GROMACS .gro file of C-alpha atoms in nm:
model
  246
    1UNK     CA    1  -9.556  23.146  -8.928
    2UNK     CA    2  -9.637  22.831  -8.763
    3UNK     CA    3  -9.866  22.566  -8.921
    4UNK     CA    4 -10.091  22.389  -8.678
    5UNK     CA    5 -10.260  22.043  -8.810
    6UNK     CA    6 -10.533  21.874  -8.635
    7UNK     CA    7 -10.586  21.513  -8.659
    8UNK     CA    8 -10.898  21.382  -8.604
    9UNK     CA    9 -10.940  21.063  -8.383
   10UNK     CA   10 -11.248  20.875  -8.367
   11UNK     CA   11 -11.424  20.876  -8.058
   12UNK     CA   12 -11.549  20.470  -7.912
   13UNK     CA   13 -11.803  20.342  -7.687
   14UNK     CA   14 -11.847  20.041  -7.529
   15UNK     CA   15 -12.206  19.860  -7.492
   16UNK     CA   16 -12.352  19.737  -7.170
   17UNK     CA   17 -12.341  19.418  -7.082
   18UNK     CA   18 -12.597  19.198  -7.269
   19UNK     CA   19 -12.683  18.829  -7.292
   20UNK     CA   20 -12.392  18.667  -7.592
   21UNK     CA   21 -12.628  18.529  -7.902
   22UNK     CA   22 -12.360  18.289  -7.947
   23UNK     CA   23 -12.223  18.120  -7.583
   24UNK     CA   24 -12.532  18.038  -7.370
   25UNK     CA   25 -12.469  18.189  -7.029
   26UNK     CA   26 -12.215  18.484  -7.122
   27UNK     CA   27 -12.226  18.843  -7.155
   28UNK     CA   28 -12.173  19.011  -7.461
   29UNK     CA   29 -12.028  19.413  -7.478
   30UNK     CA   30 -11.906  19.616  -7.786
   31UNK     CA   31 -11.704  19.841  -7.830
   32UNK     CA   32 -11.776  20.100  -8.112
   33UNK     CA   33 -11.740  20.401  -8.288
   34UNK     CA   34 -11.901  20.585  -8.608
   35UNK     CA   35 -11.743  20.558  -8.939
   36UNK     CA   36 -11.769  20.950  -9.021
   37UNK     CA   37 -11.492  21.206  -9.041
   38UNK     CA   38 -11.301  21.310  -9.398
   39UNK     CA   39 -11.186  20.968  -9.488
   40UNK     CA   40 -11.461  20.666  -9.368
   41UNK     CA   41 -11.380  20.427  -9.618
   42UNK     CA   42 -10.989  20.450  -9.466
   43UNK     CA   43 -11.105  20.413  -9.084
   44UNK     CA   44 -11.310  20.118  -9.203
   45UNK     CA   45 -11.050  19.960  -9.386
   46UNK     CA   46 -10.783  20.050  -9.028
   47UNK     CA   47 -11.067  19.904  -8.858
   48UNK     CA   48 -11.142  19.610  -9.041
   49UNK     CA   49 -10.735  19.514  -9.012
   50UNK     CA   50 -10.813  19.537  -8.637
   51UNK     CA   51 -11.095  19.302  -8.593
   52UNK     CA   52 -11.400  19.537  -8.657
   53UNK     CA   53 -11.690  19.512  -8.829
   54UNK     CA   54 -11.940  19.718  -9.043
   55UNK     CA   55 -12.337  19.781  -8.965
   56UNK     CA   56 -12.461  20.066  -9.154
   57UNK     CA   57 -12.267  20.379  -9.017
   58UNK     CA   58 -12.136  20.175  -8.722
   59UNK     CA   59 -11.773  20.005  -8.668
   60UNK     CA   60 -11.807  19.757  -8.365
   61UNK     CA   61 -11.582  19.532  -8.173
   62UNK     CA   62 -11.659  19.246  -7.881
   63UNK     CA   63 -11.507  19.376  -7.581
   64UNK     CA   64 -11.632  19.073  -7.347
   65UNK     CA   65 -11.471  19.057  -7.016
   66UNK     CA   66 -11.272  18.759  -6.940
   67UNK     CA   67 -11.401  18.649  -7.304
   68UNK     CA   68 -11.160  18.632  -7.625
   69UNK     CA   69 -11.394  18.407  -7.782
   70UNK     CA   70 -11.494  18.574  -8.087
   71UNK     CA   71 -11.196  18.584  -8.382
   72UNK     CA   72 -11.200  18.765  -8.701
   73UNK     CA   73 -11.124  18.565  -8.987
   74UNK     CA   74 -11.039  18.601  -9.319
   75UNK     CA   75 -10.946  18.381  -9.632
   76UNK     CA   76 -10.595  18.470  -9.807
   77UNK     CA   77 -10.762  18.429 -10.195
   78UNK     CA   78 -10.402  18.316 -10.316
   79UNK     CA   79 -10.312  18.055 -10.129
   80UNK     CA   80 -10.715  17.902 -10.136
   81UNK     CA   81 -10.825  17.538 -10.331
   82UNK     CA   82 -11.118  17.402 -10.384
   83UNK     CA   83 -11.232  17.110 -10.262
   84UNK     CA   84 -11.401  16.839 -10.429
   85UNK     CA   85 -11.720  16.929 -10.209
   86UNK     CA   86 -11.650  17.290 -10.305
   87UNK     CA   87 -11.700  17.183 -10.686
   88UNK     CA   88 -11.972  16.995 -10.679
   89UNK     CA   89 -12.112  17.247 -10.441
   90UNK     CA   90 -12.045  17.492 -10.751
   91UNK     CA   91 -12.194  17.262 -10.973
   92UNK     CA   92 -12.490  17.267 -10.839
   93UNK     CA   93 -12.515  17.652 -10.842
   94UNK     CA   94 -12.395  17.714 -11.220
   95UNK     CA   95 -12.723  17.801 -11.342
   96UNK     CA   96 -12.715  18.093 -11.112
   97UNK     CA   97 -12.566  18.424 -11.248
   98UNK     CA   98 -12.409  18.653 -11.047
   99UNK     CA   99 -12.497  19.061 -11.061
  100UNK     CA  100 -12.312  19.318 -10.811
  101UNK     CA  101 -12.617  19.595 -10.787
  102UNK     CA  102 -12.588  19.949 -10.605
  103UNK     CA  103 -12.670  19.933 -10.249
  104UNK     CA  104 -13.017  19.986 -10.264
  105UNK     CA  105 -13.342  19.758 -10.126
  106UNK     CA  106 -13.608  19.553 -10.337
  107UNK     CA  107 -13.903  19.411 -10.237
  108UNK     CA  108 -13.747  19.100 -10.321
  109UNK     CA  109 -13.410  19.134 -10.151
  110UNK     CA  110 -13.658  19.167  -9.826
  111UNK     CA  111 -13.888  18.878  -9.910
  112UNK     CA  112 -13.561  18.607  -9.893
  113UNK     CA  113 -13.440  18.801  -9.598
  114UNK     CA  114 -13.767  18.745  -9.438
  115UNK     CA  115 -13.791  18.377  -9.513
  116UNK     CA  116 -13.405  18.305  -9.427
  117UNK     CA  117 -13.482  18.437  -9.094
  118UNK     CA  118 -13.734  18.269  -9.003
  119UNK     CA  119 -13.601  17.974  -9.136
  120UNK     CA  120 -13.249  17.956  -8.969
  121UNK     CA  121 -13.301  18.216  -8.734
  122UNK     CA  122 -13.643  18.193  -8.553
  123UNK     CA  123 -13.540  18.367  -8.202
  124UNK     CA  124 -13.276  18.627  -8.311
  125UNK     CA  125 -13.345  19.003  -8.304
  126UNK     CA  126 -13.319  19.050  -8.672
  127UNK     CA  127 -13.631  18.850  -8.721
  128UNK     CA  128 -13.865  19.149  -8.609
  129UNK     CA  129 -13.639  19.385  -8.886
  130UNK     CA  130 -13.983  19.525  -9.138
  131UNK     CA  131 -13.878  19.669  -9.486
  132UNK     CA  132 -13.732  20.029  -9.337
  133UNK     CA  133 -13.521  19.857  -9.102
  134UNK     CA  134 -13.379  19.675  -9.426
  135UNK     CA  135 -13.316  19.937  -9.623
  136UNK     CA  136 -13.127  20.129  -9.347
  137UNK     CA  137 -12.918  19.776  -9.344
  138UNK     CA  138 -12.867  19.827  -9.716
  139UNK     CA  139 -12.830  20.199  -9.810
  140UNK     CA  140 -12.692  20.365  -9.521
  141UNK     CA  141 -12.333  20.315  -9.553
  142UNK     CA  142 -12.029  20.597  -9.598
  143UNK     CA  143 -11.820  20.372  -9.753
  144UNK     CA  144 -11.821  20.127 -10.089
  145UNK     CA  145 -12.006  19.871 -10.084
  146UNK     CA  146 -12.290  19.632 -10.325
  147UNK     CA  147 -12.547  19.373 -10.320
  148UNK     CA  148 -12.410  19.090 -10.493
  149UNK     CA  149 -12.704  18.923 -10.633
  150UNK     CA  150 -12.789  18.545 -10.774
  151UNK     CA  151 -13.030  18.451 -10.957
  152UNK     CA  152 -13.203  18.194 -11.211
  153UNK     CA  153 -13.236  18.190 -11.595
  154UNK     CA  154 -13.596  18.300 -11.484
  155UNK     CA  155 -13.505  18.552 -11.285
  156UNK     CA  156 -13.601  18.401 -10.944
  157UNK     CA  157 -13.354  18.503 -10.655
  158UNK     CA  158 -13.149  18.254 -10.499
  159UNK     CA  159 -12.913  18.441 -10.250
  160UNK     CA  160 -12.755  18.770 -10.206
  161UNK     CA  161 -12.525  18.947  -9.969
  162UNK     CA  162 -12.382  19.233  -9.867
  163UNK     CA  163 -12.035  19.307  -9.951
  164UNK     CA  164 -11.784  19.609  -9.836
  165UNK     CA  165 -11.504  19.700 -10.053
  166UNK     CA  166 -11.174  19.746  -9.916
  167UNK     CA  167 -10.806  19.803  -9.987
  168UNK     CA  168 -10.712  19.469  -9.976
  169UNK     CA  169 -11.035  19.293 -10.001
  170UNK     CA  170 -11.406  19.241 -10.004
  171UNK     CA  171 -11.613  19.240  -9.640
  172UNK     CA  172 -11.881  18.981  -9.650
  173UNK     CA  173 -12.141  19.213  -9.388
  174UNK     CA  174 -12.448  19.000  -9.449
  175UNK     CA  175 -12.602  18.726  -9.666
  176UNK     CA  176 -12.878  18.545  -9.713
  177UNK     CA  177 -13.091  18.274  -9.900
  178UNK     CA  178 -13.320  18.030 -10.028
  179UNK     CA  179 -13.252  17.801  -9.622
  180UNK     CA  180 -13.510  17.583  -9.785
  181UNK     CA  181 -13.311  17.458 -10.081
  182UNK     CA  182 -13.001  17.285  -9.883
  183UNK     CA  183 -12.920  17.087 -10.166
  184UNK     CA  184 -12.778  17.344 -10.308
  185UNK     CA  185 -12.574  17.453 -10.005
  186UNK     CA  186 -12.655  17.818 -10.090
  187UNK     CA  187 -12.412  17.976  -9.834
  188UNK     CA  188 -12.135  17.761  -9.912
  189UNK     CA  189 -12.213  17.890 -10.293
  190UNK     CA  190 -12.184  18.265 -10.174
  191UNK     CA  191 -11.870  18.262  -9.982
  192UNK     CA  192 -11.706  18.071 -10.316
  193UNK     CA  193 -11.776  18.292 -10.521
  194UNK     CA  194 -11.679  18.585 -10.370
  195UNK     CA  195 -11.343  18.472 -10.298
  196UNK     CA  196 -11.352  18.393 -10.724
  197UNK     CA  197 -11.463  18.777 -10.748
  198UNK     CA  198 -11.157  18.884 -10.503
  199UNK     CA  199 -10.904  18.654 -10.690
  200UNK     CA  200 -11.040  18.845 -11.012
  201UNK     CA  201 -11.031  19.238 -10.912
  202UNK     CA  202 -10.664  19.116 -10.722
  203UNK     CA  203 -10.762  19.159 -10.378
  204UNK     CA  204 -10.551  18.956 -10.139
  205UNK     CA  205 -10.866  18.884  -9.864
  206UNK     CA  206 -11.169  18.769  -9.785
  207UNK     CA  207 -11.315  18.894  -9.467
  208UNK     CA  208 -11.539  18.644  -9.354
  209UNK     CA  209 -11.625  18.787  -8.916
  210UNK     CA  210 -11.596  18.637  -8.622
  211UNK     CA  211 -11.553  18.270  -8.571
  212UNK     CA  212 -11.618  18.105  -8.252
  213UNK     CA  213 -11.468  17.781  -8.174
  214UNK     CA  214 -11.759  17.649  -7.945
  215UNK     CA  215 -12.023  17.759  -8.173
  216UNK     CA  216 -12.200  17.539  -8.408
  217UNK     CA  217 -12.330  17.832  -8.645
  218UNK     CA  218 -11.956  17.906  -8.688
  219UNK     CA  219 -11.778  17.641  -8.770
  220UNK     CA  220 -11.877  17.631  -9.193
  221UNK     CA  221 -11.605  17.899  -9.198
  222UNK     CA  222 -11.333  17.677  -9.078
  223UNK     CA  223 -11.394  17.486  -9.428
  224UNK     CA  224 -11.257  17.820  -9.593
  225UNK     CA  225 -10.904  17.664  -9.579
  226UNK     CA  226 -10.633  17.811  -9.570
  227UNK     CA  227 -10.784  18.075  -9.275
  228UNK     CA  228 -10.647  18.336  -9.097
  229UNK     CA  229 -10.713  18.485  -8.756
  230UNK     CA  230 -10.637  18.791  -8.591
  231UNK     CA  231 -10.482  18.746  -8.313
  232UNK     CA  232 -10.231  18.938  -8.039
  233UNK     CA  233  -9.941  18.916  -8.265
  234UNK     CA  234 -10.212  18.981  -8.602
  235UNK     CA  235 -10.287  18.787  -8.867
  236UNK     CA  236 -10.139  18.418  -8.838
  237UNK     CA  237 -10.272  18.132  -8.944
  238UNK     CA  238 -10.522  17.887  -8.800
  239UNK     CA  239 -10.552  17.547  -8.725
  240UNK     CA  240 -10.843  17.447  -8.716
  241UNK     CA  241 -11.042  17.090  -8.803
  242UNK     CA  242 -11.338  17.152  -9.049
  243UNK     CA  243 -11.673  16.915  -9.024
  244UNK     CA  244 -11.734  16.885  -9.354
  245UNK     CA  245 -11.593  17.048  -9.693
  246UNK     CA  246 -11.915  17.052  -9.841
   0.00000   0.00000   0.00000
């Protein structure tokens, strides 16, 4: 009697060719494929190590012609120190607890999002996203994953994100804040404290994207230093000049 297996590939698609949110003048294309099957949470993870990322049921790639521009990063938790920007940034943020919640929407969870947008993204596409959209962005995911929550002794909520768990680490899909309190460099305060959280549950990474060298809203993540990039050869290191450590 012969046993016959049958292994399950996932099947990918590529995008058409669409104006790149990031590098004026470029088109941007995708390649991508559903996260469904027997095992999601394992061909996210496969993915992830290969420069994917997560939104909602959907594992995408850039597949720009003539374009490498866009390279995933991620933060080896080990090996990271803070700065002295990084603590005071902390500092600042200490009245602010942190709660991981399941991944379902609030009213209030929308009501940042809303104001975020519109404050450091005016013209992007997520800005016309109402409270279904959001809680398809939330909820509909096959694989692990929280709102990390922070908020005030009062209650009040300060930031939040979206975060995938993995094997070997914790995704950072989406977050968002208070853009009109910079003093407390709110973003800065989110990616900090989730590579605390990683060091704690002893996961190796932080997966922090894409980074794109000639892109302004990209460079805070060079401050994440040590950072690596996936490249041809994998995961190396990169060298790379921060702005600011703040």
């Amino acid at each position: 009697m012969t046993e016959h297996t049958t292994v399950r590939f996932p099947y990918f698609f590529v995008t058409v060719p669409a104006p790149c949110p990031y590098l004026p003048g470029r088109l941007e294309r995708k390649v991508f494929t559903r996260l469904n099957g027997d095992d999601p949470s394992g061909l996210n993870d496969s993915l992830t190590h290969a420069g994917f990322r997560r939104s909602q049921s959907i594992a995408y790639k850039p597949a720009c012609e003539g374009c490498t521009a866009c390279v995933s990063v991620r933060v080896p938790v080990e090996r990271f120190t803070l700065s002295r920007g990084f603590r005071r940034t902390l500092a600042r943020n200490a009245d602010l607890v942190l709660t991981e919640r399941p991944p379902v929407a609030t009213n209030d969870q929308f009501a940042l999002l809303r104001t975020y947008l519109q404050s450091r993204h005016p013209g992007g596409g997520m800005v016309e996203m109402d409270a279904l959209d959001y809680a398809a962005m939330i909820e509909d995911s096959p694989i692990e994953t929280h709102v990390a929550e922070y908020r005030d002794a009062d209650g009040q909520l300060h930031a939040a994100c979206l975060i995938d768990r993995l094997q070997d680490g914790l995704s950072l899909v989406y977050s968002f804040y208070d853009a009109d309190d910079a003093a407390r460099s709110l973003g800065t305060m989110v990616v900090l404290s989730q590579i605390a959280r990683a060091r704690d549950l002893g996961l190796p990474y932080v997966y922090l994207g894409y980074w794109i060298e000639d892109c302004r809203k990209m460079t805070y993540k060079a401050r994440y230093q040590p950072l690596e990039g996936l490249g041809p050869e994998g995961w190396k290191p990169l060298q790379i000049s921060p702005d600011s450590d703040s």
